[in-house]
Amino acid sequence: MDRDLLRQSVSYHGPSLFSLLKCEQSENPDFKQVVADLSKSVNQSDKDDDSPVVEQFIARKADLLFAPSWKSTTLVEEEWQEDLREPYAIMPPLEQFMEVSYEERRELFYRDVERGDLVIGRITSIRDFGFFVNLLCTAGDFERDIEDLEITGLCPVRDVPSTGNHDDPLSYYQIGDLIRAGVKDIDRYHEKLTISLYSSSLAPNLDRIKLGVISKEDLPLHYIRGEKVGSGNSDAYERLLDSSPGFSNPANVDVLLRKLGINDTRSPSLMRGLQSKHFIEDDFATAIRKKQSASWALKCVKAGVDHFKSGRHVDAMNEYNKALEIDTNNVEALVARGALYATKGSLMKAIDDFELALESCPTHRNAKKYLCQTLVERGGQLEEEEKLVTAEGLYKRAIALDDTFQEADEALQKLQMRIQVNKKIKTKTQTYFKLQLSFSRISGRKLFLCSSFL
């Protein structure tokens, strides 16, 4: 059980939850290990909204609620992106669709804001010691729209980078400029913020973000969409969600699961009958989807084979390609497409398909048989091109795949005999030219001697 999370829950709900936990989880060995520590966290609860139903639910489901399986993978801390791409729906903060009072929103902001957070505002005043910024929103991991809360941040002159040794750094800024900055210091009691334009003021996952003056196009997407939310529009949230490109992204659930660190194949459930440990791997969606894809791909392969037998090679190729789009490593589709490539004379493409098929299924008889035949055929082409060494390598590959393949063995023996004959011819030719060269040198000397006597 997650000891820290359980301690927080007991500390919040008080003795009533602790008593229920001792009753409901008395047989749980994990709870017995932490019960002593939990007793130290029990304080008299001063909550006005005690809910026995909620506490009873927590107590009964504690072994599931606080199980480590909720965080079965590592939480992904992705760097904040400045562009507007949406892997999932990016929405305005939820409080914009709710009736939350000005005072409560302001109080919650000062409670939640931390050093290193990213804020965006507009310069309202420039003084000798720095400039004041009226904050519009936050960005990064902490997203709030706070334009109407009248929150002001001070950026001291020492936190404004200078572009020259003798320049006044404040001279580059004007009232009305949009500024992106990092939170440097917080006075929660007096509700004061100090901001900085140095990247060192940001959290580690935000330190690559450029701070300083920005344009309207650089404003966060949640803030831009928040401007479309009007008062009294109860359907505004649903309309914005439906219109978001990220909401239509087929991979948005996978992205969110990865960000939250939840394993989609071993996902936890609060229903005991649906605990993932009760199911085998073949019962999960990934395995079922794989079986469905393989079945659908085989239907395409069968249709392609029918087209191939009728001589409609283009239609056959389309079906094979469709099958491989559905199931990338479908062995039957690779073998069938390789056979079609071989028939059309594209031997190298055929070899690639057969080899891919054998990688997925090394014992596939047709894949091995067709690959051997195609290697021998390609070797014959290379022999005609006088690329004997390359052809020899292909024959040896075919024999390595199937040492009983006589056609490859015979082709290799003939090629090796040809290579030996060529070597002999080459040796005789070289010897002949050497003799000719020696004879010409001797003849030349004789002529020289004769001419000297004359």
XYZ file of N, CA and C in Angstrom, residues 8-152:
435
model
N -1.950 10.613 4.209
C -2.629 11.875 3.887
C -4.143 11.739 4.040
N -4.676 10.613 3.587
C -6.119 10.394 3.657
C -6.589 10.310 5.111
N -5.845 9.571 5.937
C -6.211 9.430 7.352
C -6.083 10.771 8.068
N -5.035 11.523 7.744
C -4.838 12.831 8.367
C -5.978 13.783 8.024
N -6.509 13.658 6.805
C -7.592 14.553 6.379
C -8.929 14.146 7.002
N -9.255 12.863 6.957
C -10.569 12.404 7.412
C -10.640 12.191 8.928
N -9.502 11.935 9.564
C -9.495 11.850 11.012
C -9.772 10.466 11.577
N -10.118 10.409 12.894
C -10.278 9.127 13.602
C -11.371 8.239 13.029
N -12.408 8.831 12.448
C -13.511 8.014 11.931
C -13.039 7.098 10.812
N -12.225 7.634 9.893
C -11.700 6.794 8.803
C -10.723 5.761 9.355
N -9.897 6.148 10.304
C -8.923 5.219 10.864
C -9.616 4.023 11.529
N -10.710 4.288 12.224
C -11.462 3.200 12.868
C -12.066 2.269 11.829
N -12.610 2.836 10.767
C -13.196 2.015 9.702
C -12.120 1.177 9.011
N -10.947 1.774 8.810
C -9.855 1.032 8.170
C -9.443 -0.169 9.011
N -9.370 0.004 10.309
C -8.968 -1.105 11.176
C -9.986 -2.239 11.136
N -11.252 -1.883 10.918
C -12.281 -2.929 10.813
C -12.244 -3.640 9.468
N -12.187 -2.843 8.386
C -12.302 -3.404 7.033
C -11.014 -4.074 6.563
N -9.845 -3.560 7.001
C -8.572 -4.057 6.492
C -7.792 -4.849 7.543
N -8.497 -5.398 8.513
C -7.826 -6.088 9.618
C -7.051 -7.327 9.164
N -7.495 -7.943 8.064
C -6.830 -9.153 7.570
C -5.802 -8.855 6.482
N -5.657 -7.596 6.147
C -4.736 -7.211 5.067
C -3.319 -7.076 5.630
N -2.367 -7.928 5.216
C -1.007 -7.855 5.762
C -0.308 -6.538 5.462
N -0.610 -5.938 4.297
C -0.004 -4.651 3.968
C -0.459 -3.559 4.930
N -1.737 -3.603 5.316
C -2.256 -2.613 6.253
C -1.650 -2.802 7.641
N -1.433 -4.034 8.039
C -0.854 -4.305 9.362
C 0.545 -3.704 9.480
N 1.245 -3.613 8.339
C 2.603 -3.073 8.375
C 2.620 -1.559 8.568
N 1.535 -0.881 8.184
C 1.531 0.587 8.252
C 0.621 1.126 9.346
N -0.132 0.275 10.033
C -1.122 0.756 10.988
C -0.472 1.530 12.130
N 0.718 1.121 12.531
C 1.392 1.840 13.618
C 1.739 3.268 13.207
N 2.233 3.441 11.984
C 2.553 4.777 11.485
C 1.301 5.618 11.308
N 0.210 4.979 10.863
C -1.037 5.724 10.638
C -1.599 6.285 11.943
N -1.427 5.559 13.026
C -1.973 6.029 14.305
C -1.350 7.353 14.724
N -0.115 7.604 14.278
C 0.553 8.872 14.600
C 0.002 10.031 13.762
N -0.631 9.702 12.626
C -1.146 10.743 11.733
C -2.580 11.122 12.034
N -3.219 10.412 12.948
C -4.629 10.668 13.229
C -4.750 11.930 14.073
N -5.476 12.913 13.533
C -5.778 14.144 14.254
C -7.283 14.317 14.300
N -7.729 15.059 15.277
C -9.162 15.319 15.350
C -9.586 16.138 14.139
N -10.493 15.608 13.336
C -10.903 16.282 12.104
C -11.818 17.455 12.419
N -11.544 18.600 11.752
C -12.394 19.784 11.912
C -13.185 20.076 10.646
N -13.355 19.047 9.806
C -14.097 19.239 8.555
C -15.581 19.428 8.844
N -16.202 20.295 8.018
C -17.644 20.537 8.152
C -18.457 19.591 7.290
N -17.808 18.937 6.341
C -18.540 18.114 5.371
C -18.185 16.644 5.513
N -18.164 16.141 6.742
C -17.878 14.717 6.952
C -18.873 13.864 6.174
N -18.386 12.863 5.510
C -19.243 12.000 4.708
C -18.983 10.550 5.087
N -19.830 9.935 5.890
C -19.645 8.525 6.271
C -19.619 7.594 5.073
N -20.389 7.943 4.044
C -20.438 7.083 2.856
C -19.083 7.055 2.165
N -18.460 8.231 2.025
C -17.143 8.305 1.380
C -16.102 7.568 2.209
N -16.128 7.776 3.515
C -15.158 7.122 4.386
C -15.337 5.604 4.380
N -16.569 5.148 4.337
C -16.838 3.707 4.269
C -16.301 3.128 2.959
N -16.489 3.883 1.870
C -15.982 3.445 0.565
C -14.452 3.347 0.601
N -13.789 4.369 1.148
C -12.321 4.364 1.231
C -11.845 3.180 2.053
N -12.511 2.923 3.179
C -12.088 1.832 4.055
C -12.231 0.474 3.382
N -13.337 0.260 2.685
C -13.570 -1.031 2.034
C -12.645 -1.254 0.846
N -12.326 -0.187 0.129
C -11.516 -0.309 -1.086
C -10.062 0.098 -0.865
N -9.636 0.250 0.368
C -8.289 0.766 0.645
C -7.204 -0.074 0.002
N -7.362 -1.399 0.016
C -6.342 -2.260 -0.575
C -6.203 -2.048 -2.076
N -7.285 -1.553 -2.708
C -7.238 -1.258 -4.141
C -6.863 0.200 -4.399
N -7.462 1.120 -3.613
C -7.212 2.552 -3.809
C -5.746 2.917 -3.616
N -5.113 2.312 -2.633
C -3.738 2.665 -2.287
C -2.741 1.617 -2.761
N -3.155 0.788 -3.702
C -2.257 -0.234 -4.247
C -1.223 0.403 -5.162
N -0.008 -0.098 -5.178
C 1.031 0.473 -6.057
C 0.746 0.269 -7.540
N -0.183 -0.618 -7.888
C -0.480 -0.869 -9.302
C -1.064 0.342 -10.005
N -1.574 1.315 -9.224
C -2.073 2.545 -9.865
C -0.942 3.303 -10.535
N 0.252 3.113 -10.030
C 1.419 3.744 -10.655
C 2.392 2.654 -11.057
N 1.943 1.826 -12.017
C 2.731 0.662 -12.424
C 3.823 1.013 -13.416
N 3.794 2.229 -13.946
C 4.863 2.660 -14.840
C 5.391 4.000 -14.367
N 6.494 4.423 -14.954
C 7.131 5.667 -14.533
C 6.364 6.855 -15.074
N 6.132 7.832 -14.223
C 5.452 9.049 -14.634
C 6.325 9.804 -15.611
N 5.745 10.223 -16.730
C 6.506 10.912 -17.767
C 6.423 12.410 -17.546
N 7.588 13.039 -17.345
C 7.631 14.494 -17.231
C 8.121 15.044 -18.560
N 7.181 15.412 -19.410
C 7.536 15.900 -20.726
C 7.827 17.390 -20.677
N 8.766 17.800 -21.522
C 9.056 19.213 -21.591
C 7.868 19.954 -22.183
N 7.612 21.140 -21.614
C 6.483 21.928 -22.070
C 6.751 22.428 -23.479
N 5.784 22.252 -24.367
C 5.940 22.650 -25.762
C 5.337 24.026 -25.990
N 6.056 24.875 -26.732
C 5.560 26.217 -26.988
C 4.589 26.254 -28.171
N 4.573 25.210 -28.988
C 3.667 25.246 -30.130
C 2.282 24.792 -29.716
N 1.370 24.795 -30.669
C -0.030 24.541 -30.362
C -0.472 23.145 -30.785
N 0.439 22.233 -30.923
C 0.047 20.869 -31.285
C -0.678 20.228 -30.117
N -1.655 19.411 -30.443
C -2.506 18.820 -29.409
C -2.493 17.302 -29.483
N -1.706 16.626 -28.664
C -1.808 15.170 -28.606
C -3.079 14.733 -27.879
N -3.648 15.624 -27.083
C -4.919 15.385 -26.387
C -5.627 16.727 -26.262
N -6.889 16.713 -25.867
C -7.671 17.952 -25.804
C -7.123 18.876 -24.723
N -6.769 20.086 -25.121
C -6.290 21.101 -24.176
C -7.440 22.062 -23.923
N -7.916 22.081 -22.682
C -9.108 22.840 -22.316
C -8.765 23.961 -21.346
N -9.613 24.996 -21.282
C -9.441 26.012 -20.251
C -9.590 25.392 -18.871
N -9.030 26.013 -17.843
C -9.185 25.482 -16.479
C -10.652 25.273 -16.128
N -10.932 24.226 -15.369
C -12.302 23.822 -15.084
C -13.087 24.888 -14.343
N -12.412 25.704 -13.511
C -13.143 26.695 -12.724
C -13.817 27.755 -13.586
N -13.370 27.879 -14.857
C -14.012 28.851 -15.733
C -15.423 28.433 -16.117
N -15.721 27.157 -15.960
C -17.058 26.664 -16.275
C -17.903 26.506 -15.012
N -17.361 26.945 -13.894
C -18.046 26.783 -12.614
C -18.223 28.150 -11.946
N -19.119 28.209 -11.003
C -19.352 29.450 -10.272
C -18.472 29.468 -9.022
N -17.189 29.794 -9.241
C -16.223 29.895 -8.148
C -15.996 31.373 -7.870
N -16.092 31.767 -6.632
C -16.011 33.186 -6.276
C -14.611 33.742 -6.516
N -14.565 35.061 -6.660
C -13.307 35.781 -6.870
C -12.350 35.512 -5.709
N -12.843 35.630 -4.488
C -11.994 35.454 -3.304
C -11.419 34.037 -3.231
N -12.257 33.031 -3.523
C -11.800 31.649 -3.431
C -10.764 31.335 -4.504
N -10.973 31.819 -5.710
C -10.017 31.581 -6.793
C -8.677 32.236 -6.485
N -8.725 33.452 -5.939
C -7.492 34.155 -5.593
C -6.750 33.427 -4.470
N -7.495 32.950 -3.490
C -6.892 32.211 -2.384
C -6.256 30.914 -2.869
N -6.955 30.199 -3.757
C -6.429 28.938 -4.287
C -5.186 29.168 -5.135
N -5.139 30.288 -5.840
C -3.952 30.569 -6.657
C -2.725 30.723 -5.771
N -2.826 31.544 -4.736
C -1.676 31.750 -3.864
C -1.328 30.493 -3.062
N -2.305 29.618 -2.891
C -2.016 28.361 -2.218
C -1.220 27.410 -3.110
N -1.547 27.398 -4.412
C -0.990 26.390 -5.315
C 0.251 26.840 -6.069
N 0.445 28.138 -6.273
C 1.576 28.598 -7.070
C 2.885 28.283 -6.336
N 3.904 27.889 -7.109
C 5.192 27.522 -6.537
C 6.324 28.210 -7.295
N 7.474 28.278 -6.657
C 8.659 28.785 -7.347
C 8.972 27.893 -8.548
N 9.362 28.534 -9.637
C 9.675 27.779 -10.856
C 8.509 27.672 -11.814
N 7.289 28.085 -11.390
C 6.133 28.058 -12.295
C 6.285 29.119 -13.373
N 5.585 28.914 -14.456
C 5.638 29.822 -15.605
C 4.394 30.702 -15.604
N 4.593 32.036 -15.689
C 3.469 32.974 -15.691
C 3.582 33.895 -16.898
N 2.429 34.386 -17.340
C 2.367 35.315 -18.471
C 1.515 36.506 -18.056
N 1.992 37.697 -18.353
C 1.257 38.903 -17.967
C 1.552 40.067 -18.892
N 0.974 41.215 -18.525
C 1.147 42.427 -19.320
C 1.746 43.524 -18.440
N 2.778 44.205 -18.946
C 3.442 45.257 -18.177
C 2.473 46.420 -17.973
N 2.316 46.842 -16.702
C 1.406 47.958 -16.376
C 2.150 49.188 -15.879
N 3.375 48.994 -15.394
C 4.122 50.136 -14.862
C 5.609 49.825 -14.888
N 6.437 50.817 -15.255
C 7.886 50.659 -15.298
C 8.513 51.702 -14.362
N 9.296 51.238 -13.398
C 9.971 52.116 -12.442
C 11.478 51.904 -12.544
N 12.243 52.698 -11.782
C 13.698 52.570 -11.800
C 14.156 51.231 -11.245
N 13.400 50.655 -10.316
C 13.797 49.413 -9.670
C 13.252 48.164 -10.358
N 12.456 48.353 -11.428
C 11.893 47.213 -12.144
C 10.560 47.560 -12.770
N 9.792 46.545 -13.157
C 8.461 46.812 -13.712
C 7.435 45.867 -13.109
N 6.168 46.336 -13.115
C 5.058 45.554 -12.579
C 4.286 44.916 -13.728
N 3.819 43.694 -13.484
C 3.112 42.925 -14.507
C 1.774 42.469 -13.944
N 0.704 42.742 -14.683
C -0.604 42.195 -14.332
C -0.715 40.799 -14.958
N -0.793 39.758 -14.124
C -0.743 38.385 -14.617
C -2.052 38.008 -15.321
N -1.905 37.388 -16.498
C -3.057 36.930 -17.289
C -3.336 35.442 -17.064
N -2.263 34.648 -17.032
C -2.439 33.203 -16.888
C -1.126 32.559 -16.485
N -1.193 31.302 -16.145
C 0.002 30.494 -15.921
C 0.095 29.457 -17.036
N 1.245 28.809 -17.148
C 1.434 27.800 -18.203
C 2.297 26.677 -17.645
N 2.644 25.723 -18.505
C 3.418 24.575 -18.050
C 2.531 23.567 -17.331
N 3.023 23.025 -16.217
C 2.269 22.011 -15.472
C 1.137 22.625 -14.656
N 1.236 23.929 -14.351
C 0.255 24.622 -13.512
C -0.484 25.624 -14.404
N -1.723 25.299 -14.777
C -2.464 26.112 -15.747
C -3.670 26.760 -15.087
N -3.677 28.073 -15.044
C -4.797 28.846 -14.520
C -4.979 30.090 -15.377
N -6.214 30.524 -15.543
C -6.527 31.816 -16.151
C -6.874 32.769 -15.018
N -6.051 33.793 -14.815
C -6.162 34.648 -13.624
C -6.252 36.130 -13.985
N -6.625 36.425 -15.217
C -6.628 37.816 -15.672
C -7.553 38.691 -14.820
N -8.685 38.138 -14.405
C -9.668 38.930 -13.652
C -9.386 38.970 -12.157
N -8.326 38.329 -11.683
C -8.040 38.279 -10.252
C -7.166 39.440 -9.776
N -6.719 40.282 -10.722
C -5.931 41.476 -10.384
C -4.690 41.115 -9.569
N -3.974 40.106 -10.044
C -2.737 39.681 -9.382
C -1.558 40.330 -10.089
N -0.722 41.005 -9.312
C 0.413 41.739 -9.864
C 1.717 41.098 -9.421
